[in-house]
Amino acid sequence: MADIPETMTAIGIATPGGPDVLRPETRPVPRPGAGQILVAIAAAGVNRPDVLQRQGGYTPPPGASDIPGLEFAGTVVARGEGARRYAIGQQVCALVPGGGYAEFAVVDESNALPLPNGFSLAEAGAVPETYFTVWTNVFQRGRLQAGESFLVHGGSSGIGTTAIQLARAFGATVLATAGSEEKCRACRELGADHAINYRTEDFVAAARAATGGRGVDLILDMVGGDYIDRNYEAAADQGRIVQIAFLNGPKTTANFSRLMLKRLTHTGSTLRPRTIAEKAAIAVELHEKVWPLLEAGRCRPQIHATFPLAQAAEAHRLMESSAHIGKIVLTV
Ligand SMILES: NC(=O)c1ccc[n+]([C@@H]2O[C@H](COP(=O)([O-])OP(=O)(O)OC[C@H]3O[C@@H](n4cnc5c(N)ncnc54)[C@H](OP(=O)(O)O)[C@@H]3O)[C@@H](O)[C@H]2O)c1
């Protein structure tokens, strides 16, 4: 590790608060442990959970770096004991429970994937968090099948833009909700068959109309709040609802009799605290089933904006404005 510096620039959270608490700091360069690789980061994706962490609402799981950032792409510069999957100099992208907003990070080699052919580092750095999340929630938990209908709320989000493309690529009829006509247009361009502006249309009525009155087979929901009751209404008999966040709050009043009468399944999951082995199992499926789609150009991260690492605060301001469509990326 002769050429690797002792220290690096990383973005710290000075104290919980607004975007300005994100400040460049000097930190030691982490050293790769057994099975880990050290990556010189070129690009790190920004995700809504980073905003929550900055505000003090999403503590890193035990053992994770306190530096924000759940994904990155870069070049392998060192390997820990037993790490042999990637060569020094190889470009990878990776999922981490923290540490992405930095010049270097370590990751278990099983939670890294090779850069998809034809991808820039900025594009690859915007892949892991949403692709791991959508794969495990839509295809593993939600069991989406070709020919089914699928509704994603927040269709223009990083998660939504990924879910639309993947669901479409796997043969579902895709419905998406979004908060403006511009966002709805973007959802349609990405492959949504129906984009519903939830500010001007009732998504329950629109979803039922789009499915010939049947309702939707699978709903991926990040909104929660009153959407919980409305999702039960929008779902088809035996429909599934997978909860990945509660942007409108985790508590609500709902008519649970619909769960019973329609034989619905309501489940959910969160990716960050899952074990390295569980994330590795998702990575294996992504490599086998999704990497060919990325490399064939059938799915692509939508990069809305990039900011230099030192301007992480600006990136968070943009994310909180919700003006973006797709992903925001920090470049190192
Ligand atoms: N469970 C997991 O494992 C997991 C993993 C990753 C992310 N997540 C969650 O997934 C969600 C999306 O993440 P992301 O990084 O893709 O976010 P993002 O790009 O910032 O998008 C969030 C979008 O949600 C829409 N939205 C709807 N209701 C909202 C509300 N009450 N407050 C703010 N935005 C609202 C906004 O668009 P409109 O203009 O259409 O309203 C906004 O642009 C986040 O809640 C995140 O915490 C969960």
mmCIF file of C-alpha atoms and ligand atoms in Angstrom:
data_model
loop_
_atom_site.group_PDB
_atom_site.id
_atom_site.type_symbol
_atom_site.label_atom_id
_atom_site.label_comp_id
_atom_site.label_asym_id
_atom_site.label_seq_id
_atom_site.Cartn_x
_atom_site.Cartn_y
_atom_site.Cartn_z
ATOM 1 C CA MET A 1 0.000 0.000 0.000
ATOM 2 C CA ALA A 2 3.020 2.164 -0.719
ATOM 3 C CA ASP A 3 1.271 4.930 -2.700
ATOM 4 C CA ILE A 4 -1.794 5.168 -0.515
ATOM 5 C CA PRO A 5 -1.876 8.311 1.628
ATOM 6 C CA GLU A 6 -2.368 8.194 5.385
ATOM 7 C CA THR A 7 -5.201 10.731 5.324
ATOM 8 C CA MET A 8 -8.040 11.707 3.014
ATOM 9 C CA THR A 9 -10.821 14.250 2.661
ATOM 10 C CA ALA A 10 -14.248 13.009 3.708
ATOM 11 C CA ILE A 11 -17.542 14.720 4.442
ATOM 12 C CA GLY A 12 -18.408 14.670 8.122
ATOM 13 C CA ILE A 13 -21.650 15.556 9.857
ATOM 14 C CA ALA A 14 -20.516 18.234 12.326
ATOM 15 C CA THR A 15 -23.764 17.988 14.301
ATOM 16 C CA PRO A 16 -27.261 16.923 13.218
ATOM 17 C CA GLY A 17 -28.930 19.682 11.209
ATOM 18 C CA GLY A 18 -29.398 21.335 7.811
ATOM 19 C CA PRO A 19 -27.219 20.804 4.708
ATOM 20 C CA ASP A 20 -24.482 23.146 6.013
ATOM 21 C CA VAL A 21 -23.483 20.677 8.736
ATOM 22 C CA LEU A 22 -21.897 18.601 5.941
ATOM 23 C CA ARG A 23 -18.256 19.725 5.974
ATOM 24 C CA PRO A 24 -15.020 18.430 4.460
ATOM 25 C CA GLU A 25 -12.795 16.913 7.147
ATOM 26 C CA THR A 26 -9.433 15.157 7.191
ATOM 27 C CA ARG A 27 -9.783 11.501 8.176
ATOM 28 C CA PRO A 28 -7.440 8.510 8.177
ATOM 29 C CA VAL A 29 -7.612 6.386 5.026
ATOM 30 C CA PRO A 30 -9.273 3.122 6.128
ATOM 31 C CA ARG A 31 -7.242 -0.082 5.821
ATOM 32 C CA PRO A 32 -8.856 -3.155 4.249
ATOM 33 C CA GLY A 33 -9.530 -6.008 6.665
ATOM 34 C CA ALA A 34 -9.886 -9.681 5.730
ATOM 35 C CA GLY A 35 -12.015 -10.084 2.614
ATOM 36 C CA GLN A 36 -12.182 -6.326 2.037
ATOM 37 C CA ILE A 37 -10.947 -4.099 -0.760
ATOM 38 C CA LEU A 38 -9.849 -0.475 -0.484
ATOM 39 C CA VAL A 39 -11.332 1.646 -3.260
ATOM 40 C CA ALA A 40 -10.171 5.089 -4.448
ATOM 41 C CA ILE A 41 -13.592 6.639 -4.958
ATOM 42 C CA ALA A 42 -14.400 8.530 -8.162
ATOM 43 C CA ALA A 43 -18.154 9.003 -7.639
ATOM 44 C CA ALA A 44 -20.577 8.528 -4.753
ATOM 45 C CA GLY A 45 -24.358 8.477 -5.080
ATOM 46 C CA VAL A 46 -26.512 10.676 -2.831
ATOM 47 C CA ASN A 47 -29.618 9.032 -1.424
ATOM 48 C CA ARG A 48 -32.558 10.276 0.654
ATOM 49 C CA PRO A 49 -31.465 8.155 3.652
ATOM 50 C CA ASP A 50 -28.274 10.311 3.738
ATOM 51 C CA VAL A 51 -30.504 13.348 4.336
ATOM 52 C CA LEU A 52 -32.217 11.548 7.195
ATOM 53 C CA GLN A 53 -28.817 10.608 8.669
ATOM 54 C CA ARG A 54 -27.618 14.224 8.399
ATOM 55 C CA GLN A 55 -30.733 15.342 10.278
ATOM 56 C CA GLY A 56 -29.945 12.887 13.071
ATOM 57 C CA GLY A 57 -32.751 10.443 12.241
ATOM 58 C CA TYR A 58 -30.842 7.485 10.780
ATOM 59 C CA THR A 59 -27.895 6.355 12.901
ATOM 60 C CA PRO A 60 -25.383 4.134 11.076
ATOM 61 C CA PRO A 61 -25.691 0.457 12.070
ATOM 62 C CA PRO A 62 -23.042 -0.896 14.500
ATOM 63 C CA GLY A 63 -19.616 -1.129 12.849
ATOM 64 C CA ALA A 64 -20.497 1.189 9.939
ATOM 65 C CA SER A 65 -18.567 4.378 9.199
ATOM 66 C CA ASP A 66 -20.122 7.598 10.508
ATOM 67 C CA ILE A 67 -19.243 9.228 7.170
ATOM 68 C CA PRO A 68 -22.443 9.411 5.085
ATOM 69 C CA GLY A 69 -22.750 7.685 1.703
ATOM 70 C CA LEU A 70 -24.225 4.286 0.875
ATOM 71 C CA GLU A 71 -22.706 3.655 -2.563
ATOM 72 C CA PHE A 72 -19.744 4.545 -4.728
ATOM 73 C CA ALA A 73 -17.672 3.618 -7.763
ATOM 74 C CA GLY A 74 -13.912 3.770 -8.104
ATOM 75 C CA THR A 75 -10.669 1.847 -8.503
ATOM 76 C CA VAL A 76 -9.389 -0.965 -6.281
ATOM 77 C CA VAL A 77 -6.088 0.200 -4.740
ATOM 78 C CA ALA A 78 -5.484 -2.433 -2.036
ATOM 79 C CA ARG A 79 -6.810 -5.811 -0.910
ATOM 80 C CA GLY A 80 -7.120 -7.260 2.566
ATOM 81 C CA GLU A 81 -6.189 -10.805 3.484
ATOM 82 C CA GLY A 82 -8.006 -13.329 1.298
ATOM 83 C CA ALA A 83 -9.612 -10.736 -0.988
ATOM 84 C CA ARG A 84 -8.950 -12.025 -4.490
ATOM 85 C CA ARG A 85 -12.084 -11.324 -6.507
ATOM 86 C CA TYR A 86 -10.911 -7.981 -7.892
ATOM 87 C CA ALA A 87 -7.451 -7.038 -9.151
ATOM 88 C CA ILE A 88 -5.619 -3.907 -8.076
ATOM 89 C CA GLY A 89 -6.546 -1.281 -10.664
ATOM 90 C CA GLN A 90 -9.946 -2.807 -11.451
ATOM 91 C CA GLN A 91 -12.976 -0.497 -11.433
ATOM 92 C CA VAL A 92 -15.896 -1.515 -9.222
ATOM 93 C CA CYS A 93 -19.080 -0.124 -7.726
ATOM 94 C CA ALA A 94 -20.192 -1.048 -4.226
ATOM 95 C CA LEU A 95 -22.878 -0.913 -1.579
ATOM 96 C CA VAL A 96 -21.776 0.190 1.908
ATOM 97 C CA PRO A 97 -23.608 0.991 5.158
ATOM 98 C CA GLY A 98 -21.660 4.303 5.304
ATOM 99 C CA GLY A 99 -18.428 5.938 4.177
ATOM 100 C CA GLY A 100 -19.185 6.840 0.545
ATOM 101 C CA TYR A 101 -18.698 10.625 0.824
ATOM 102 C CA ALA A 102 -14.920 10.272 0.887
ATOM 103 C CA GLU A 103 -11.819 9.827 -1.226
ATOM 104 C CA PHE A 104 -11.354 6.208 -0.095
ATOM 105 C CA ALA A 105 -13.550 3.527 1.445
ATOM 106 C CA VAL A 106 -13.305 -0.150 2.304
ATOM 107 C CA VAL A 107 -15.962 -2.696 1.421
ATOM 108 C CA ASP A 108 -16.287 -6.464 1.661
ATOM 109 C CA GLU A 109 -15.462 -7.672 -1.837
ATOM 110 C CA SER A 110 -18.752 -9.605 -1.971
ATOM 111 C CA ASN A 111 -20.697 -6.321 -1.712
ATOM 112 C CA ALA A 112 -18.879 -4.881 -4.740
ATOM 113 C CA LEU A 113 -19.673 -5.515 -8.391
ATOM 114 C CA PRO A 114 -17.608 -4.934 -11.523
ATOM 115 C CA LEU A 115 -18.353 -1.716 -13.402
ATOM 116 C CA PRO A 116 -20.996 -2.557 -16.020
ATOM 117 C CA ASN A 117 -19.414 -2.423 -19.501
ATOM 118 C CA GLY A 118 -19.909 0.970 -21.092
ATOM 119 C CA PHE A 119 -20.647 2.746 -17.803
ATOM 120 C CA SER A 120 -18.841 5.841 -16.604
ATOM 121 C CA LEU A 121 -17.716 5.877 -12.965
ATOM 122 C CA ALA A 122 -20.332 8.572 -12.248
ATOM 123 C CA GLU A 123 -23.102 6.363 -13.631
ATOM 124 C CA ALA A 124 -21.829 3.275 -11.811
ATOM 125 C CA GLY A 125 -21.626 5.191 -8.520
ATOM 126 C CA ALA A 126 -25.351 5.880 -8.838
ATOM 127 C CA VAL A 127 -26.301 2.200 -9.265
ATOM 128 C CA PRO A 128 -25.867 0.107 -6.079
ATOM 129 C CA GLU A 129 -28.242 1.618 -3.496
ATOM 130 C CA THR A 130 -31.336 1.791 -5.696
ATOM 131 C CA TYR A 131 -30.651 -1.425 -7.629
ATOM 132 C CA PHE A 132 -30.043 -3.487 -4.472
ATOM 133 C CA THR A 133 -33.155 -1.927 -2.876
ATOM 134 C CA VAL A 134 -35.431 -2.406 -5.863
ATOM 135 C CA TRP A 135 -34.193 -5.924 -6.537
ATOM 136 C CA THR A 136 -34.735 -7.163 -3.002
ATOM 137 C CA ASN A 137 -38.071 -5.415 -2.474
ATOM 138 C CA VAL A 138 -39.740 -5.698 -5.880
ATOM 139 C CA PHE A 139 -38.431 -9.021 -7.133
ATOM 140 C CA GLN A 140 -37.458 -10.984 -3.996
ATOM 141 C CA ARG A 141 -40.054 -9.833 -1.442
ATOM 142 C CA GLY A 142 -42.664 -8.537 -3.915
ATOM 143 C CA ARG A 143 -42.228 -11.474 -6.343
ATOM 144 C CA LEU A 144 -43.117 -9.343 -9.385
ATOM 145 C CA GLN A 145 -43.908 -11.525 -12.405
ATOM 146 C CA ALA A 146 -44.068 -10.723 -16.122
ATOM 147 C CA GLY A 147 -47.603 -9.745 -17.097
ATOM 148 C CA GLU A 148 -48.454 -8.316 -13.667
ATOM 149 C CA SER A 149 -49.206 -4.671 -12.912
ATOM 150 C CA PHE A 150 -46.794 -2.717 -10.734
ATOM 151 C CA LEU A 151 -47.229 0.710 -9.124
ATOM 152 C CA VAL A 152 -44.321 2.701 -7.704
ATOM 153 C CA HIS A 153 -44.902 5.865 -5.707
ATOM 154 C CA GLY A 154 -42.252 8.573 -6.051
ATOM 155 C CA GLY A 155 -41.664 7.506 -9.658
ATOM 156 C CA SER A 156 -39.131 10.278 -10.324
ATOM 157 C CA SER A 157 -36.971 9.469 -7.275
ATOM 158 C CA GLY A 158 -33.715 7.559 -7.512
ATOM 159 C CA ILE A 159 -35.619 4.479 -6.365
ATOM 160 C CA GLY A 160 -38.608 5.194 -8.619
ATOM 161 C CA THR A 161 -36.594 5.699 -11.810
ATOM 162 C CA THR A 162 -34.827 2.390 -11.135
ATOM 163 C CA ALA A 163 -38.045 0.539 -10.301
ATOM 164 C CA ILE A 164 -39.813 1.746 -13.457
ATOM 165 C CA GLN A 165 -37.002 0.559 -15.726
ATOM 166 C CA LEU A 166 -36.496 -2.802 -14.020
ATOM 167 C CA ALA A 167 -40.191 -3.640 -13.761
ATOM 168 C CA ARG A 168 -40.652 -2.763 -17.412
ATOM 169 C CA ALA A 169 -37.598 -4.801 -18.446
ATOM 170 C CA PHE A 170 -39.026 -7.832 -16.619
ATOM 171 C CA GLY A 171 -42.354 -7.566 -18.424
ATOM 172 C CA ALA A 172 -44.689 -5.812 -15.959
ATOM 173 C CA THR A 173 -47.216 -3.101 -16.781
ATOM 174 C CA VAL A 174 -45.842 -0.101 -14.910
ATOM 175 C CA LEU A 175 -47.749 2.669 -13.133
ATOM 176 C CA ALA A 176 -45.946 5.497 -11.337
ATOM 177 C CA THR A 177 -47.013 8.469 -9.264
ATOM 178 C CA ALA A 178 -45.100 11.765 -9.258
ATOM 179 C CA GLY A 179 -45.674 15.352 -8.172
ATOM 180 C CA SER A 180 -45.556 17.299 -11.459
ATOM 181 C CA GLU A 181 -46.274 16.982 -15.176
ATOM 182 C CA GLU A 182 -42.533 17.179 -15.901
ATOM 183 C CA LYS A 183 -41.857 14.290 -13.517
ATOM 184 C CA CYS A 184 -44.730 12.283 -15.027
ATOM 185 C CA ARG A 185 -43.278 12.824 -18.506
ATOM 186 C CA ALA A 186 -39.902 11.553 -17.277
ATOM 187 C CA CYS A 187 -41.573 8.459 -15.796
ATOM 188 C CA ARG A 188 -43.245 7.713 -19.146
ATOM 189 C CA GLU A 189 -39.964 8.209 -21.022
ATOM 190 C CA LEU A 190 -38.352 5.656 -18.691
ATOM 191 C CA GLY A 191 -41.024 3.092 -19.517
ATOM 192 C CA ALA A 192 -44.025 3.743 -17.268
ATOM 193 C CA ASP A 193 -47.235 2.814 -19.090
ATOM 194 C CA HIS A 194 -49.220 5.187 -16.847
ATOM 195 C CA ALA A 195 -47.831 8.170 -14.930
ATOM 196 C CA ILE A 196 -50.189 9.706 -12.391
ATOM 197 C CA ASN A 197 -49.719 13.286 -11.163
ATOM 198 C CA TYR A 198 -50.861 12.764 -7.572
ATOM 199 C CA ARG A 199 -51.343 16.512 -7.084
ATOM 200 C CA THR A 200 -54.075 16.682 -9.739
ATOM 201 C CA GLU A 201 -55.392 13.093 -9.873
ATOM 202 C CA ASP A 202 -56.560 10.543 -7.302
ATOM 203 C CA PHE A 203 -54.024 7.736 -7.707
ATOM 204 C CA VAL A 204 -56.486 5.095 -6.475
ATOM 205 C CA ALA A 205 -59.026 5.919 -9.185
ATOM 206 C CA ALA A 206 -56.283 6.269 -11.813
ATOM 207 C CA ALA A 207 -54.705 2.922 -10.869
ATOM 208 C CA ARG A 208 -58.045 1.128 -10.944
ATOM 209 C CA ALA A 209 -58.878 2.685 -14.338
ATOM 210 C CA ALA A 210 -55.479 1.701 -15.742
ATOM 211 C CA THR A 211 -55.998 -1.928 -14.677
ATOM 212 C CA GLY A 212 -59.550 -2.274 -15.990
ATOM 213 C CA GLY A 213 -60.944 -2.003 -12.442
ATOM 214 C CA ARG A 214 -58.888 -4.954 -11.171
ATOM 215 C CA GLY A 215 -56.383 -3.022 -9.105
ATOM 216 C CA VAL A 216 -52.608 -3.333 -8.971
ATOM 217 C CA ASP A 217 -50.743 -6.598 -8.305
ATOM 218 C CA LEU A 218 -47.711 -5.031 -6.576
ATOM 219 C CA ILE A 219 -47.144 -1.601 -5.015
ATOM 220 C CA LEU A 220 -43.723 -0.266 -3.930
ATOM 221 C CA ASP A 221 -44.391 2.516 -1.426
ATOM 222 C CA MET A 222 -42.020 5.058 0.137
ATOM 223 C CA VAL A 223 -44.747 7.493 1.225
ATOM 224 C CA GLY A 224 -46.741 5.740 3.963
ATOM 225 C CA GLY A 225 -49.135 7.964 5.955
ATOM 226 C CA ASP A 226 -52.559 8.016 4.315
ATOM 227 C CA TYR A 227 -51.116 6.127 1.313
ATOM 228 C CA ILE A 228 -51.328 2.947 3.399
ATOM 229 C CA ASP A 229 -55.117 2.934 3.368
ATOM 230 C CA ARG A 230 -55.203 4.136 -0.243
ATOM 231 C CA ASN A 231 -52.749 1.408 -1.332
ATOM 232 C CA TYR A 232 -55.114 -1.204 0.136
ATOM 233 C CA GLU A 233 -57.847 0.347 -2.019
ATOM 234 C CA ALA A 234 -55.660 0.462 -5.153
ATOM 235 C CA ALA A 235 -54.449 -3.154 -4.784
ATOM 236 C CA ALA A 236 -55.916 -6.101 -6.672
ATOM 237 C CA ASP A 237 -57.191 -9.205 -4.885
ATOM 238 C CA GLN A 238 -54.124 -11.002 -3.525
ATOM 239 C CA GLY A 239 -52.067 -7.871 -4.225
ATOM 240 C CA ARG A 240 -48.761 -7.231 -2.457
ATOM 241 C CA ILE A 241 -47.557 -3.951 -0.964
ATOM 242 C CA VAL A 242 -43.889 -3.493 -0.097
ATOM 243 C CA GLN A 243 -43.034 -0.599 2.196
ATOM 244 C CA ILE A 244 -39.550 0.927 1.922
ATOM 245 C CA ALA A 245 -40.017 4.283 3.672
ATOM 246 C CA PHE A 246 -42.519 6.602 5.335
ATOM 247 C CA LEU A 247 -41.941 10.059 3.845
ATOM 248 C CA ASN A 248 -45.442 11.005 5.057
ATOM 249 C CA GLY A 249 -45.055 9.274 8.431
ATOM 250 C CA PRO A 250 -45.272 5.728 9.825
ATOM 251 C CA LYS A 251 -48.566 6.144 11.731
ATOM 252 C CA THR A 252 -52.013 6.269 10.236
ATOM 253 C CA THR A 253 -55.581 5.030 10.416
ATOM 254 C CA ALA A 254 -56.359 2.367 7.853
ATOM 255 C CA ASN A 255 -59.233 0.066 6.999
ATOM 256 C CA PHE A 256 -57.514 -3.249 7.657
ATOM 257 C CA SER A 257 -60.566 -5.263 6.650
ATOM 258 C CA ARG A 258 -59.298 -4.886 3.060
ATOM 259 C CA LEU A 259 -56.230 -6.938 3.992
ATOM 260 C CA MET A 260 -58.546 -9.783 4.828
ATOM 261 C CA LEU A 261 -61.199 -9.368 2.169
ATOM 262 C CA LYS A 262 -58.679 -8.947 -0.664
ATOM 263 C CA ARG A 263 -56.135 -11.383 0.852
ATOM 264 C CA LEU A 264 -53.404 -8.735 0.580
ATOM 265 C CA THR A 265 -49.806 -9.070 1.710
ATOM 266 C CA HIS A 266 -48.206 -5.958 3.247
ATOM 267 C CA THR A 267 -44.503 -6.278 3.942
ATOM 268 C CA GLY A 268 -41.359 -4.146 3.843
ATOM 269 C CA SER A 269 -37.645 -4.065 4.469
ATOM 270 C CA THR A 270 -34.674 -1.822 4.934
ATOM 271 C CA LEU A 271 -31.360 -2.588 3.271
ATOM 272 C CA ARG A 272 -28.706 -0.859 5.348
ATOM 273 C CA PRO A 273 -28.636 -3.066 8.483
ATOM 274 C CA ARG A 274 -28.758 -6.342 6.561
ATOM 275 C CA THR A 275 -25.708 -8.587 6.841
ATOM 276 C CA ILE A 276 -22.808 -8.639 4.408
ATOM 277 C CA ALA A 277 -23.894 -12.164 3.407
ATOM 278 C CA GLU A 278 -27.472 -11.051 2.673
ATOM 279 C CA LYS A 279 -26.214 -8.137 0.579
ATOM 280 C CA ALA A 280 -23.777 -10.480 -1.191
ATOM 281 C CA ALA A 281 -26.692 -12.738 -2.141
ATOM 282 C CA ILE A 282 -28.495 -9.753 -3.671
ATOM 283 C CA ALA A 283 -25.289 -8.800 -5.521
ATOM 284 C CA VAL A 284 -25.076 -12.290 -7.058
ATOM 285 C CA GLU A 285 -28.615 -12.003 -8.448
ATOM 286 C CA LEU A 286 -28.016 -8.464 -9.694
ATOM 287 C CA HIS A 287 -24.879 -9.573 -11.505
ATOM 288 C CA GLU A 288 -26.641 -12.471 -13.128
ATOM 289 C CA LYS A 289 -30.016 -10.908 -13.965
ATOM 290 C CA VAL A 290 -29.563 -7.122 -14.069
ATOM 291 C CA TRP A 291 -25.980 -6.449 -15.208
ATOM 292 C CA PRO A 292 -26.817 -7.791 -18.713
ATOM 293 C CA LEU A 293 -29.707 -5.281 -18.883
ATOM 294 C CA LEU A 294 -27.430 -2.417 -17.836
ATOM 295 C CA GLU A 295 -24.805 -3.463 -20.355
ATOM 296 C CA ALA A 296 -27.421 -3.765 -23.124
ATOM 297 C CA GLY A 297 -28.645 -0.225 -22.367
ATOM 298 C CA ARG A 298 -32.097 -1.407 -21.275
ATOM 299 C CA CYS A 299 -31.724 0.200 -17.846
ATOM 300 C CA ARG A 300 -29.558 3.191 -16.989
ATOM 301 C CA PRO A 301 -29.264 5.383 -13.905
ATOM 302 C CA GLN A 302 -30.754 8.817 -14.556
ATOM 303 C CA ILE A 303 -28.160 11.335 -13.394
ATOM 304 C CA HIS A 304 -29.855 14.642 -12.656
ATOM 305 C CA ALA A 305 -26.795 16.500 -11.348
ATOM 306 C CA THR A 306 -23.232 15.999 -10.162
ATOM 307 C CA PHE A 307 -21.409 18.062 -7.521
ATOM 308 C CA PRO A 308 -17.780 17.963 -6.355
ATOM 309 C CA LEU A 309 -17.440 16.102 -3.027
ATOM 310 C CA ALA A 310 -16.753 19.344 -1.149
ATOM 311 C CA GLN A 311 -20.192 20.615 -2.248
ATOM 312 C CA ALA A 312 -22.143 17.807 -0.596
ATOM 313 C CA ALA A 313 -24.270 20.445 1.149
ATOM 314 C CA GLU A 314 -25.449 21.752 -2.248
ATOM 315 C CA ALA A 315 -26.294 18.208 -3.312
ATOM 316 C CA HIS A 316 -28.433 17.758 -0.180
ATOM 317 C CA ARG A 317 -30.173 21.113 -0.737
ATOM 318 C CA LEU A 318 -31.133 19.951 -4.224
ATOM 319 C CA MET A 319 -32.374 16.592 -2.947
ATOM 320 C CA GLU A 320 -34.495 18.239 -0.261
ATOM 321 C CA SER A 321 -36.009 20.605 -2.832
ATOM 322 C CA SER A 322 -37.292 17.459 -4.619
ATOM 323 C CA ALA A 323 -36.708 19.293 -7.916
ATOM 324 C CA HIS A 324 -34.477 16.462 -9.143
ATOM 325 C CA ILE A 325 -35.473 13.572 -11.391
ATOM 326 C CA GLY A 326 -33.321 10.480 -10.812
ATOM 327 C CA LYS A 327 -29.968 10.555 -9.064
ATOM 328 C CA ILE A 328 -27.588 13.135 -7.622
ATOM 329 C CA VAL A 329 -23.895 12.190 -7.604
ATOM 330 C CA LEU A 330 -20.784 13.517 -5.839
ATOM 331 C CA THR A 331 -17.562 13.368 -7.844
ATOM 332 C CA VAL A 332 -14.187 12.990 -6.188
HETATM 333 N N1 LIG B 1 -35.972 0.518 2.662
HETATM 334 C C1 LIG B 1 -34.834 0.651 2.025
HETATM 335 O O1 LIG B 1 -33.999 -0.248 2.031
HETATM 336 C C2 LIG B 1 -34.536 1.928 1.308
HETATM 337 C C3 LIG B 1 -33.349 2.055 0.568
HETATM 338 C C4 LIG B 1 -33.123 3.242 -0.127
HETATM 339 C C5 LIG B 1 -34.055 4.266 -0.076
HETATM 340 N N2 LIG B 1 -35.171 4.126 0.684
HETATM 341 C C6 LIG B 1 -36.168 5.189 0.755
HETATM 342 O O2 LIG B 1 -36.719 5.378 -0.514
HETATM 343 C C7 LIG B 1 -37.134 6.722 -0.649
HETATM 344 C C8 LIG B 1 -36.596 7.273 -1.942
HETATM 345 O O3 LIG B 1 -35.189 7.425 -1.845
HETATM 346 P P1 LIG B 1 -34.432 8.196 -3.007
HETATM 347 O O4 LIG B 1 -33.010 8.310 -2.610
HETATM 348 O O5 LIG B 1 -34.794 7.586 -4.302
HETATM 349 O O6 LIG B 1 -35.134 9.640 -2.829
HETATM 350 P P2 LIG B 1 -35.273 10.901 -3.774
HETATM 351 O O7 LIG B 1 -34.598 10.698 -5.071
HETATM 352 O O8 LIG B 1 -34.903 12.073 -2.951
HETATM 353 O O9 LIG B 1 -36.831 10.998 -4.080
HETATM 354 C C9 LIG B 1 -37.835 11.188 -3.159
HETATM 355 C C10 LIG B 1 -39.080 11.697 -3.936
HETATM 356 O O10 LIG B 1 -40.224 11.272 -3.251
HETATM 357 C C11 LIG B 1 -41.288 12.142 -3.553
HETATM 358 N N3 LIG B 1 -42.061 12.363 -2.340
HETATM 359 C C12 LIG B 1 -43.328 11.933 -2.140
HETATM 360 N N4 LIG B 1 -43.762 12.278 -0.920
HETATM 361 C C13 LIG B 1 -42.760 12.947 -0.345
HETATM 362 C C14 LIG B 1 -42.599 13.556 0.928
HETATM 363 N N5 LIG B 1 -43.566 13.558 1.844
HETATM 364 N N6 LIG B 1 -41.408 14.141 1.206
HETATM 365 C C15 LIG B 1 -40.398 14.151 0.302
HETATM 366 N N7 LIG B 1 -40.515 13.588 -0.921
HETATM 367 C C16 LIG B 1 -41.666 12.994 -1.242
HETATM 368 C C17 LIG B 1 -40.662 13.446 -4.115
HETATM 369 O O11 LIG B 1 -41.104 13.589 -5.454
HETATM 370 P P3 LIG B 1 -42.562 14.200 -5.800
HETATM 371 O O12 LIG B 1 -42.344 15.559 -6.356
HETATM 372 O O13 LIG B 1 -43.121 13.246 -6.768
HETATM 373 O O14 LIG B 1 -43.346 14.265 -4.529
HETATM 374 C C18 LIG B 1 -39.168 13.192 -4.029
HETATM 375 O O15 LIG B 1 -38.468 13.691 -5.131
HETATM 376 C C19 LIG B 1 -36.614 7.464 0.567
HETATM 377 O O16 LIG B 1 -37.680 7.647 1.470
HETATM 378 C C20 LIG B 1 -35.586 6.541 1.136
HETATM 379 O O17 LIG B 1 -35.437 6.687 2.534
HETATM 380 C C21 LIG B 1 -35.427 2.975 1.355
#
